[in-house]
Short mmCIF file of C-alpha atoms in Angstrom, two decimals:
data_model
loop_
_atom_site.label_atom_id
_atom_site.label_comp_id
_atom_site.label_asym_id
_atom_site.label_seq_id
_atom_site.Cartn_x
_atom_site.Cartn_y
_atom_site.Cartn_z
CA GLY A 5 26.45 -38.93 -17.77
CA LEU A 6 23.97 -36.73 -15.91
CA ALA A 7 20.45 -38.16 -15.83
CA GLY A 8 18.05 -35.80 -17.58
CA VAL A 9 20.79 -33.30 -18.46
CA MET A 10 23.44 -34.85 -20.72
CA GLY A 11 24.56 -38.36 -21.61
CA GLY A 12 28.08 -39.68 -21.08
CA ALA A 13 30.74 -40.27 -23.72
CA ASN A 14 30.93 -43.98 -22.80
CA SER A 15 27.29 -44.52 -23.74
CA GLU A 16 27.14 -42.71 -27.09
CA MET A 17 26.77 -44.47 -30.46
CA THR A 18 29.62 -44.54 -33.02
CA ASP A 19 30.07 -45.88 -36.54
CA ALA A 20 31.21 -49.18 -35.03
CA THR A 21 28.12 -49.66 -32.85
CA THR A 22 26.18 -52.87 -33.62
CA ASP A 23 23.99 -53.37 -30.56
CA VAL A 24 21.88 -50.55 -29.06
CA LEU A 25 20.12 -50.52 -25.69
CA LEU A 26 17.47 -47.79 -25.50
CA GLU A 27 16.51 -46.15 -22.19
CA SER A 28 13.41 -43.97 -21.94
CA ALA A 29 12.89 -42.21 -18.61
CA THR A 30 11.27 -39.30 -16.84
CA PHE A 31 12.84 -37.35 -13.99
CA ASN A 32 11.76 -35.20 -11.09
CA ALA A 33 11.29 -31.74 -12.61
CA ALA A 34 12.56 -29.76 -9.60
CA ASN A 35 15.67 -31.91 -9.10
CA ASN A 36 16.44 -31.82 -12.81
CA ARG A 37 16.23 -28.03 -12.90
CA ARG A 38 18.45 -27.60 -9.84
CA THR A 39 21.07 -29.95 -11.30
CA GLY A 40 21.21 -28.11 -14.61
CA GLN A 41 21.47 -24.71 -12.89
CA ALA A 42 24.08 -25.83 -10.37
CA LEU A 43 26.36 -27.21 -13.10
CA GLY A 44 25.65 -24.43 -15.60
CA MET A 45 24.42 -26.90 -18.22
CA PRO A 46 21.06 -25.75 -19.67
CA THR A 47 20.63 -28.47 -22.29
CA GLU A 48 17.73 -29.41 -24.55
CA ALA A 49 17.11 -32.48 -22.42
CA SER A 50 16.96 -30.54 -19.15
CA ALA A 51 14.63 -27.96 -20.74
CA ARG A 52 12.20 -30.77 -21.57
CA PHE A 53 12.32 -32.57 -18.24
CA GLU A 54 12.00 -29.32 -16.26
CA LYS A 55 8.44 -29.10 -17.54
CA GLY A 56 7.42 -32.17 -15.56
CA LEU A 57 6.71 -34.67 -18.35
CA SER A 58 4.21 -37.44 -17.69
CA PRO A 59 5.67 -40.91 -16.96
CA ASP A 60 3.17 -42.27 -19.53
CA LEU A 61 5.28 -40.68 -22.26
CA ALA A 62 8.29 -42.92 -21.53
CA PRO A 63 6.95 -46.13 -23.18
CA LEU A 64 5.48 -44.13 -26.08
CA GLY A 65 8.80 -42.45 -26.76
CA LEU A 66 10.64 -45.76 -26.49
CA ALA A 67 8.31 -47.45 -29.00
CA ARG A 68 8.61 -44.57 -31.48
CA ALA A 69 12.42 -44.47 -31.27
CA THR A 70 12.59 -48.25 -31.81
CA GLN A 71 10.31 -47.97 -34.85
CA LEU A 72 12.40 -45.22 -36.46
CA ILE A 73 15.70 -47.05 -35.90
CA GLN A 74 14.29 -50.21 -37.48
CA GLN A 75 12.89 -48.32 -40.48
CA ILE A 76 15.95 -46.18 -41.17
CA ALA A 77 18.92 -48.28 -40.02
CA GLY A 78 17.47 -51.78 -40.17
CA GLY A 79 18.23 -54.46 -37.65
CA THR A 80 16.35 -56.80 -35.38
CA VAL A 81 14.30 -55.62 -32.43
CA ALA A 82 14.64 -57.70 -29.29
CA LYS A 83 11.46 -58.83 -27.64
CA GLY A 84 10.27 -57.45 -24.33
CA MET A 85 10.76 -54.29 -22.28
CA LEU A 86 11.99 -53.75 -18.75
CA ASP A 87 9.80 -51.31 -16.80
CA VAL A 88 11.23 -49.93 -13.55
CA PHE A 89 8.77 -47.42 -12.07
CA PRO A 90 8.27 -47.66 -8.26
CA ALA A 91 5.37 -45.15 -8.15
CA LYS A 92 3.46 -46.56 -11.09
CA ASP A 93 0.30 -47.27 -9.09
CA SER A 94 0.08 -43.65 -7.89
CA VAL A 95 0.06 -42.03 -11.33
CA ALA A 96 -3.17 -40.86 -12.96
CA SER A 97 -5.49 -42.31 -10.33
CA PRO A 98 -9.19 -42.10 -11.29
CA ILE A 99 -10.98 -39.02 -9.92
CA LEU A 100 -14.49 -39.33 -8.50
CA LEU A 101 -17.01 -36.79 -9.80
CA ARG A 102 -20.38 -36.54 -8.02
CA MET A 103 -23.34 -34.94 -9.75
CA ASP A 104 -24.47 -33.20 -6.57
CA ARG A 105 -21.01 -31.59 -6.25
CA LEU A 106 -21.20 -30.45 -9.86
CA GLU A 107 -24.59 -28.83 -9.23
CA LYS A 108 -23.44 -27.23 -5.96
CA VAL A 109 -20.40 -25.56 -7.55
CA LEU A 110 -22.01 -24.44 -10.82
CA GLY A 111 -25.54 -23.86 -9.56
CA VAL A 112 -27.02 -25.91 -12.41
CA SER A 113 -27.38 -29.65 -13.11
CA PHE A 114 -26.34 -31.44 -16.30
CA PRO A 115 -27.44 -34.85 -17.62
CA MET A 116 -24.94 -37.64 -17.03
CA GLU A 117 -24.68 -38.25 -20.77
CA ARG A 118 -23.64 -34.62 -21.37
CA VAL A 119 -20.99 -34.80 -18.65
CA VAL A 120 -19.54 -38.04 -20.07
CA ASN A 121 -19.43 -36.64 -23.62
CA VAL A 122 -17.57 -33.52 -22.47
CA LEU A 123 -14.94 -35.48 -20.55
CA VAL A 124 -14.42 -38.04 -23.31
CA SER A 125 -13.97 -35.24 -25.88
CA LEU A 126 -11.15 -33.88 -23.71
CA GLY A 127 -9.32 -37.21 -23.62
CA PHE A 128 -10.53 -38.49 -20.24
CA GLU A 129 -11.16 -42.20 -19.73
CA ILE A 130 -14.43 -43.00 -17.96
CA GLU A 131 -13.72 -46.07 -15.88
CA THR A 132 -16.92 -46.56 -13.92
CA GLU A 133 -20.28 -44.89 -14.21
CA GLY A 134 -23.24 -44.86 -11.84
CA GLU A 135 -26.48 -42.97 -11.54
CA ASN A 136 -25.09 -40.03 -9.61
CA SER A 137 -21.31 -40.30 -9.95
CA LEU A 138 -18.51 -41.38 -12.25
CA LYS A 139 -14.76 -41.91 -12.19
CA ALA A 140 -12.57 -40.27 -14.79
CA LYS A 141 -8.88 -40.79 -15.53
CA ALA A 142 -7.07 -37.73 -16.85
CA PRO A 143 -5.00 -38.05 -20.06
CA TYR A 144 -1.23 -38.00 -19.65
CA TRP A 145 -0.97 -34.46 -21.03
CA ARG A 146 -3.25 -33.04 -18.34
CA GLY A 147 -1.02 -32.98 -15.29
CA ASP A 148 -3.07 -30.08 -13.90
CA ILE A 149 -6.09 -32.32 -13.23
CA SER A 150 -5.95 -33.84 -9.75
CA ILE A 151 -9.17 -33.18 -7.78
CA GLU A 152 -12.93 -33.28 -8.29
CA ASP A 153 -13.32 -29.52 -8.75
CA ASP A 154 -10.83 -29.65 -11.63
CA LEU A 155 -13.33 -31.84 -13.49
CA VAL A 156 -16.13 -29.40 -12.62
CA GLU A 157 -14.08 -26.56 -14.11
CA GLU A 158 -13.46 -28.51 -17.32
CA ILE A 159 -17.19 -29.13 -17.75
CA ALA A 160 -18.03 -25.46 -17.13
CA ARG A 161 -15.32 -24.37 -19.58
CA ILE A 162 -16.60 -26.55 -22.42
CA VAL A 163 -20.31 -26.07 -21.82
CA GLY A 164 -19.68 -22.31 -21.59
CA TYR A 165 -19.91 -20.00 -18.61
CA GLU A 166 -22.64 -18.08 -20.41
CA ALA A 167 -24.81 -21.22 -20.24
CA ILE A 168 -24.83 -21.10 -16.44
CA PRO A 169 -28.01 -19.24 -15.43
CA THR A 170 -28.02 -16.31 -13.01
CA THR A 171 -29.61 -17.24 -9.68
CA MET A 172 -30.11 -15.60 -6.31
CA LEU A 173 -27.67 -16.34 -3.51
CA SER A 174 -28.57 -19.43 -1.52
CA THR A 175 -27.61 -17.71 1.74
CA PRO A 176 -28.38 -14.22 3.08
CA ILE A 177 -25.97 -11.44 2.16
CA PRO A 178 -23.80 -10.75 5.22
CA PRO A 179 -24.42 -7.33 6.78
CA TYR A 180 -21.92 -4.55 6.18
CA LEU A 181 -19.63 -4.05 9.15
CA PRO A 182 -18.11 -0.55 9.32
CA GLN A 183 -14.33 -0.44 9.46
CA PRO A 184 -13.56 3.08 10.78
CA MET A 185 -9.81 2.47 10.94
CA GLN A 186 -9.65 1.36 7.33
CA GLN A 187 -11.94 4.17 6.18
CA VAL A 188 -9.84 6.86 7.87
CA ARG A 189 -6.56 5.36 6.67
CA GLU A 190 -7.78 5.14 3.07
CA GLY A 191 -9.35 8.60 3.34
CA ILE A 192 -6.05 10.13 4.48
CA ARG A 193 -4.16 8.46 1.65
CA ASP A 194 -6.67 9.56 -0.99
CA GLN A 195 -6.73 13.15 0.24
CA LEU A 196 -2.94 13.48 0.46
CA VAL A 197 -2.64 12.20 -3.10
CA ALA A 198 -5.34 14.67 -4.16
CA LEU A 199 -3.27 17.43 -2.54
CA GLY A 200 -0.34 16.61 -4.81
CA MET A 201 1.71 14.31 -2.58
CA GLN A 202 3.15 10.98 -3.68
CA GLU A 203 2.86 7.83 -1.57
CA ILE A 204 5.96 5.77 -0.89
CA ILE A 205 6.43 2.34 0.70
CA THR A 206 9.59 1.64 2.67
CA TYR A 207 10.86 -1.43 4.51
CA SER A 208 9.38 -2.26 7.91
CA LEU A 209 12.87 -3.37 8.92
CA THR A 210 15.61 -0.87 9.72
CA ASN A 211 18.71 -0.57 11.91
CA LEU A 212 19.64 1.25 15.09
CA GLU A 213 21.86 3.75 13.28
CA GLU A 214 18.98 5.00 11.12
CA LEU A 215 16.64 5.18 14.11
CA SER A 216 19.19 7.09 16.17
CA LYS A 217 19.46 9.78 13.48
CA THR A 218 15.86 10.81 14.19
CA ASN A 219 16.28 10.57 17.99
CA ALA A 220 13.80 7.68 17.99
CA LEU A 221 15.73 5.64 20.59
CA ASP A 222 14.94 6.45 24.21
CA GLY A 223 17.71 4.32 25.70
CA GLU A 224 15.32 2.27 27.86
CA SER A 225 13.57 -0.11 25.45
CA GLN A 226 15.16 -1.41 22.27
CA PRO A 227 13.28 -2.17 19.02
CA LEU A 228 12.56 -5.83 18.40
CA ARG A 229 15.38 -7.55 16.51
CA VAL A 230 14.51 -10.25 13.99
CA ALA A 231 16.14 -13.65 14.50
CA ASN A 232 17.58 -14.01 10.99
CA PRO A 233 18.07 -10.59 9.36
CA LEU A 234 18.89 -10.61 5.66
CA SER A 235 21.39 -7.78 6.13
CA SER A 236 22.77 -5.47 8.78
CA GLN A 237 20.61 -2.68 7.34
CA HIS A 238 17.39 -4.55 8.13
CA GLU A 239 17.77 -5.96 11.63
CA HIS A 240 15.06 -4.29 13.73
CA LEU A 241 11.35 -3.57 13.37
CA ARG A 242 10.86 0.15 12.87
CA THR A 243 9.44 2.18 15.73
CA THR A 244 8.74 5.20 13.52
CA LEU A 245 8.22 6.07 9.86
CA ARG A 246 10.64 8.98 10.14
CA SER A 247 13.95 7.42 9.11
CA GLY A 248 12.62 5.70 5.99
CA LEU A 249 10.69 8.78 4.90
CA LEU A 250 13.56 11.24 5.42
CA SER A 251 16.02 8.89 3.74
CA THR A 252 13.77 8.72 0.68
CA ALA A 253 13.40 12.51 0.66
CA GLY A 254 17.17 12.97 0.83
CA THR A 255 17.82 10.45 -1.94
CA ASN A 256 15.36 12.14 -4.28
CA LEU A 257 16.64 15.63 -3.51
CA SER A 258 20.29 14.64 -4.03
CA GLN A 259 19.41 13.10 -7.40
CA GLY A 260 17.66 16.24 -8.58
CA ASN A 261 14.11 14.93 -8.21
CA ALA A 262 12.68 18.11 -6.72
CA PRO A 263 10.34 19.29 -5.40
CA VAL A 264 9.89 16.41 -2.96
CA SER A 265 6.38 15.95 -1.57
CA ILE A 266 5.96 12.42 -0.22
CA PHE A 267 4.09 10.52 2.48
CA GLU A 268 3.87 6.99 3.86
CA SER A 269 1.09 5.13 5.64
CA GLY A 270 2.09 2.03 7.57
CA HIS A 271 2.61 0.21 10.84
CA VAL A 272 5.21 0.98 13.46
CA TYR A 273 6.15 -1.44 16.23
CA LEU A 274 6.53 0.07 19.68
CA PRO A 275 8.49 -2.01 22.23
CA ARG A 276 6.67 -3.34 25.30
CA ALA A 277 8.36 -4.88 28.32
CA GLY A 278 7.85 -8.64 28.45
CA ASP A 279 5.54 -8.69 25.44
CA LEU A 280 5.49 -8.38 21.67
CA PRO A 281 5.62 -4.85 20.24
CA ALA A 282 2.42 -2.82 19.98
CA GLU A 283 1.44 -2.06 16.39
CA ARG A 284 0.26 1.46 15.57
CA ASP A 285 -1.13 2.83 12.32
CA MET A 286 0.83 5.97 11.46
CA VAL A 287 1.01 8.42 8.57
CA ALA A 288 4.04 10.63 7.96
CA GLY A 289 4.91 13.14 5.25
CA ALA A 290 7.84 15.27 4.12
CA LEU A 291 8.05 18.35 1.90
CA CYS A 292 11.35 19.72 0.68
CA GLY A 293 12.86 21.67 -2.17
CA PRO A 294 11.42 24.46 -4.32
CA ARG A 295 7.69 25.03 -4.05
CA TRP A 296 7.36 24.42 -7.79
CA GLU A 297 9.56 23.29 -10.64
CA ALA A 298 11.99 25.86 -12.03
CA HIS A 299 10.36 28.36 -14.39
CA TRP A 300 11.64 31.59 -15.89
CA LEU A 301 8.56 33.49 -14.70
CA GLU A 302 8.76 32.36 -11.09
CA GLU A 303 11.38 32.76 -8.40
CA ASP A 304 12.67 29.72 -6.52
CA GLU A 305 10.79 29.69 -3.19
CA PRO A 306 11.47 26.79 -0.82
CA MET A 307 8.74 24.80 0.89
CA GLY A 308 8.66 24.87 4.67
CA PHE A 309 6.61 24.64 7.81
CA LEU A 310 3.64 26.62 6.48
CA ASP A 311 3.35 24.37 3.43
CA ALA A 312 3.09 21.27 5.62
CA LYS A 313 0.64 23.05 7.91
CA GLY A 314 -1.49 24.03 4.91
CA VAL A 315 -1.60 20.43 3.68
CA LEU A 316 -2.80 19.27 7.09
CA GLU A 317 -5.43 22.00 7.36
CA ARG A 318 -6.91 21.00 4.02
CA LEU A 319 -6.62 17.28 4.90
CA PHE A 320 -8.63 17.58 8.11
CA GLU A 321 -11.11 19.90 6.43
CA ARG A 322 -11.81 17.20 3.84
CA LEU A 323 -12.01 14.53 6.54
CA GLY A 324 -14.73 16.54 8.28
CA ALA A 325 -12.69 17.33 11.39
CA GLU A 326 -11.39 20.60 12.81
CA CYS A 327 -7.73 20.57 13.80
CA VAL A 328 -5.92 22.99 16.10
CA PHE A 329 -2.18 23.74 16.08
CA ALA A 330 -0.35 24.62 19.29
CA PRO A 331 3.39 25.24 19.90
CA SER A 332 5.18 22.06 20.93
CA HIS A 333 8.58 20.40 21.21
CA ASP A 334 10.08 17.38 19.46
CA PRO A 335 13.76 16.32 19.61
CA MET A 336 13.91 15.94 15.81
CA LEU A 337 12.27 19.28 14.96
CA SER A 338 13.63 22.81 15.22
CA PRO A 339 12.35 24.99 18.11
CA GLY A 340 9.90 27.65 16.96
CA THR A 341 8.74 25.63 13.94
CA CYS A 342 7.13 22.73 15.78
CA ALA A 343 3.42 22.42 16.48
CA GLU A 344 1.20 19.78 18.04
CA ILE A 345 -1.92 18.83 16.06
CA SER A 346 -5.11 18.23 18.03
CA VAL A 347 -8.65 17.25 17.14
CA GLY A 348 -10.92 18.14 20.03
CA ASP A 349 -9.01 17.31 23.20
CA THR A 350 -6.93 14.56 21.57
CA SER A 351 -3.40 14.99 20.26
CA VAL A 352 -3.21 13.30 16.85
CA GLY A 353 0.21 14.31 15.53
CA ILE A 354 2.98 16.81 15.10
CA VAL A 355 4.29 19.08 12.34
CA GLY A 356 7.43 21.14 11.98
CA GLU A 357 10.78 21.63 10.28
CA VAL A 358 13.51 19.05 10.82
CA ASN A 359 16.61 20.27 12.66
CA PRO A 360 19.18 21.20 9.95
CA SER A 361 21.87 18.92 11.44
CA ILE A 362 19.49 15.95 11.38
CA ALA A 363 18.34 16.85 7.85
CA ALA A 364 21.97 16.95 6.71
CA SER A 365 22.49 13.38 7.96
CA PHE A 366 19.82 12.36 5.41
CA GLN A 367 21.50 14.32 2.56
CA VAL A 368 19.04 17.22 2.77
CA GLU A 369 20.92 20.51 2.56
CA GLY A 370 20.12 23.91 1.13
CA TYR A 371 16.37 23.65 1.77
CA PRO A 372 14.17 23.44 4.87
CA LEU A 373 12.76 19.95 5.42
CA ALA A 374 9.13 20.14 6.56
CA PHE A 375 7.75 17.04 8.26
CA PHE A 376 4.46 15.87 9.75
CA GLU A 377 3.41 12.73 11.57
CA LEU A 378 -0.16 11.58 12.32
CA ASP A 379 -1.48 8.81 14.56
CA ALA A 380 -4.32 7.27 12.54
CA GLU A 381 -5.76 5.44 15.55
CA SER A 382 -5.99 8.67 17.57
CA ILE A 383 -7.69 10.38 14.63
CA VAL A 384 -10.33 7.63 14.51
CA LYS A 385 -11.05 7.98 18.23
CA SER A 386 -11.24 11.78 18.16
CA MET A 387 -13.18 12.36 14.95
CA PRO A 388 -16.85 13.28 15.35
CA PRO A 389 -19.44 11.62 13.10
CA ILE A 390 -19.19 13.22 9.68
CA LYS A 391 -22.18 15.45 8.95
CA TYR A 392 -22.40 17.30 5.69
CA ALA A 393 -24.27 20.60 5.97
CA TYR A 394 -25.32 22.63 2.98
CA LYS A 395 -26.52 26.20 2.92
CA PRO A 396 -27.63 28.44 0.07
CA ILE A 397 -25.37 31.08 -1.43
CA TYR A 398 -25.79 34.43 0.29
CA ARG A 399 -28.15 36.71 -1.63
CA PHE A 400 -26.95 39.81 0.21
CA PRO A 401 -23.48 41.41 0.01
CA ALA A 402 -20.82 41.15 2.69
CA ALA A 403 -19.23 44.07 4.51
CA VAL A 404 -15.45 43.69 4.83
CA ARG A 405 -13.43 45.30 7.59
CA ASP A 406 -9.68 45.01 8.21
CA LEU A 407 -8.41 44.60 11.75
CA SER A 408 -4.78 44.85 12.85
CA VAL A 409 -4.21 43.83 16.46
CA ILE A 410 -1.02 43.68 18.54
CA VAL A 411 -0.71 40.59 20.76
CA GLU A 412 2.09 38.86 22.66
CA GLN A 413 4.34 36.46 20.74
CA ASP A 414 2.99 33.37 22.49
CA VAL A 415 -0.63 34.08 21.49
CA PRO A 416 -1.38 31.85 18.47
CA SER A 417 -3.18 33.33 15.50
CA ALA A 418 -5.75 30.53 15.69
CA GLN A 419 -6.85 31.74 19.14
CA VAL A 420 -7.32 35.30 17.87
CA GLN A 421 -9.23 34.04 14.85
CA GLU A 422 -11.49 31.92 17.04
CA ILE A 423 -12.40 34.97 19.19
CA ILE A 424 -13.27 36.97 16.07
CA GLN A 425 -15.32 34.11 14.63
CA ARG A 426 -17.54 33.96 17.73
CA GLN A 427 -19.25 37.21 16.72
CA ARG A 428 -22.56 36.04 15.21
CA LEU A 429 -22.41 38.36 12.17
CA VAL A 430 -18.91 37.23 11.16
CA GLU A 431 -19.06 34.88 8.18
CA ARG A 432 -15.35 34.45 7.48
CA VAL A 433 -11.95 35.53 8.87
CA GLN A 434 -8.72 35.58 6.89
CA LEU A 435 -5.21 36.33 8.20
CA PHE A 436 -3.31 38.37 5.61
CA ASP A 437 -0.31 39.85 7.43
CA VAL A 438 2.05 39.17 10.34
CA TYR A 439 4.45 41.97 11.29
CA GLU A 440 7.27 42.28 13.82
CA GLY A 441 9.56 45.30 13.85
CA ASP A 442 9.39 49.07 14.16
CA ASN A 443 6.62 50.51 16.32
CA ILE A 444 5.80 47.05 17.71
CA PRO A 445 6.72 46.42 21.39
CA ALA A 446 9.38 43.81 22.06
CA GLY A 447 7.90 40.35 22.60
CA SER A 448 4.80 41.25 20.59
CA ARG A 449 3.64 41.05 16.99
CA SER A 450 0.90 42.49 14.81
CA LEU A 451 -1.72 40.22 13.22
CA ALA A 452 -3.91 41.65 10.46
CA TYR A 453 -7.20 40.07 9.37
CA HIS A 454 -9.89 40.52 6.73
CA ILE A 455 -13.25 40.16 8.53
CA TYR A 456 -16.36 39.42 6.45
CA PHE A 457 -19.67 40.46 8.04
CA GLN A 458 -22.75 39.00 6.36
CA ALA A 459 -26.37 38.00 7.03
CA SER A 460 -28.52 35.55 5.10
CA ASP A 461 -31.78 37.54 5.35
CA ARG A 462 -30.77 41.16 4.81
CA THR A 463 -28.06 43.64 3.93
CA LEU A 464 -26.26 44.70 7.10
CA THR A 465 -26.30 48.38 7.96
CA SER A 466 -23.16 50.34 8.74
CA ASP A 467 -24.31 50.68 12.33
CA GLU A 468 -24.70 46.89 12.74
CA VAL A 469 -21.27 46.26 11.26
CA GLN A 470 -19.64 48.91 13.45
CA LYS A 471 -21.22 47.53 16.63
CA ALA A 472 -20.05 44.00 15.76
CA PHE A 473 -16.56 45.31 14.98
CA GLN A 474 -16.33 47.12 18.34
CA SER A 475 -17.55 43.97 20.09
CA ILE A 476 -14.67 42.03 18.56
CA ILE A 477 -12.13 44.63 19.70
CA ARG A 478 -13.43 44.47 23.28
CA SER A 479 -13.29 40.66 23.28
CA LEU A 480 -9.68 40.70 22.10
CA GLU A 481 -8.71 43.23 24.77
CA GLN A 482 -10.31 41.15 27.52
CA GLN A 483 -9.19 37.66 26.45
CA VAL A 484 -5.72 38.05 24.90
CA LYS A 485 -4.85 41.64 25.93
CA GLY A 486 -4.98 42.65 22.29
CA GLU A 487 -4.28 46.26 21.36
CA LEU A 488 -5.66 47.86 18.24
CA ARG A 489 -2.76 48.91 16.02
CA ALA A 490 -2.95 52.52 14.85
#
């Protein structure tokens, strides 16, 4: 037979049985469960012993079985019982309960008589009792009672948690320690979710093939390899969030879950010579597919670089920081749709459209794949203290002028907008058109802006607006060689 699982045929009773030897035992719960699972024999016996039955039940069960056999089948019961239990002395040892410990944990003292009555009502045996302590032995059905604080919990449970009075803390409240890294990381996550993106969580382990798809391997230093990888797909610590993010985007797009607008916040592990990898907090996002779900009133417009840029502009605006975009280069992103993101003088990330060949390796085809990556630690270091400024609504109307200026291709719109914004009467500037084509010199483009002139204390005169407008034109001519478009 198998102890605790199933008896053997040579020990079963038959119609010819005249003498019966009863065995009552308990078994190690973990071993019993493993045996039953390994042999595929989930029996009623194994189900009982898997629960970790108390050894005190063995003599009780033996006595009850003997009594029933004698009453129903008759016969003579032999005297005596053999008890073989090597760990008998270690079972249900008395637990010391000190009154000062009870008061320290619960914050209130109870009379010794009340404590004894509670424990006795729960089946505990009080072995010794003193003025400030007692020893209690747990009943066999309470295998969860093993330490002093278990007794304290039982007393609190029976007396009632509502009977414990509210008191002040016995120690001073520790001062609040700002955690700028955590605040920025949580702020970025909250704002991206508010902007309609969904957060994903991917494995921190990856493989060299996935990393090579995003050109994340430089050939000099290799990502750290774990000693006992669970599979060939999860051998190395990731050095970037790119591969996991783009793989998730491709999977969703190929399964028809579009539009895809996802981001991930997590650690990357950058190799260091002769040392453990350096951990960096990074945030990356991807946008792909139609800008909105299919609708008979709307045409299918794909998301792209400008959508990702718009998300980042709103993100930094809500974080209280001003970001600047400048043309850049990244081996994973397409030339002409790649921009570096800076806050102040610090580079904090990059945004652009993934090279179509790289996007195709992640099952993204038919749509541009916009991508951005932010270094959370650099954002923390570069962000100025957040100051919220409020101003009343203007009581006087704004004067709006449109300006169309021709500049060279390499002059970013943000630079032109900054020059316009420096004029003290300009309240707001809005780019509404970019044109390249007929009547525009080669290597140049036309940028058109709405310019809002406004003052808080008066209505501006036409002369004031015209002078400010001419001042802007002169500044553009001097600083970016801008030419007013006819």
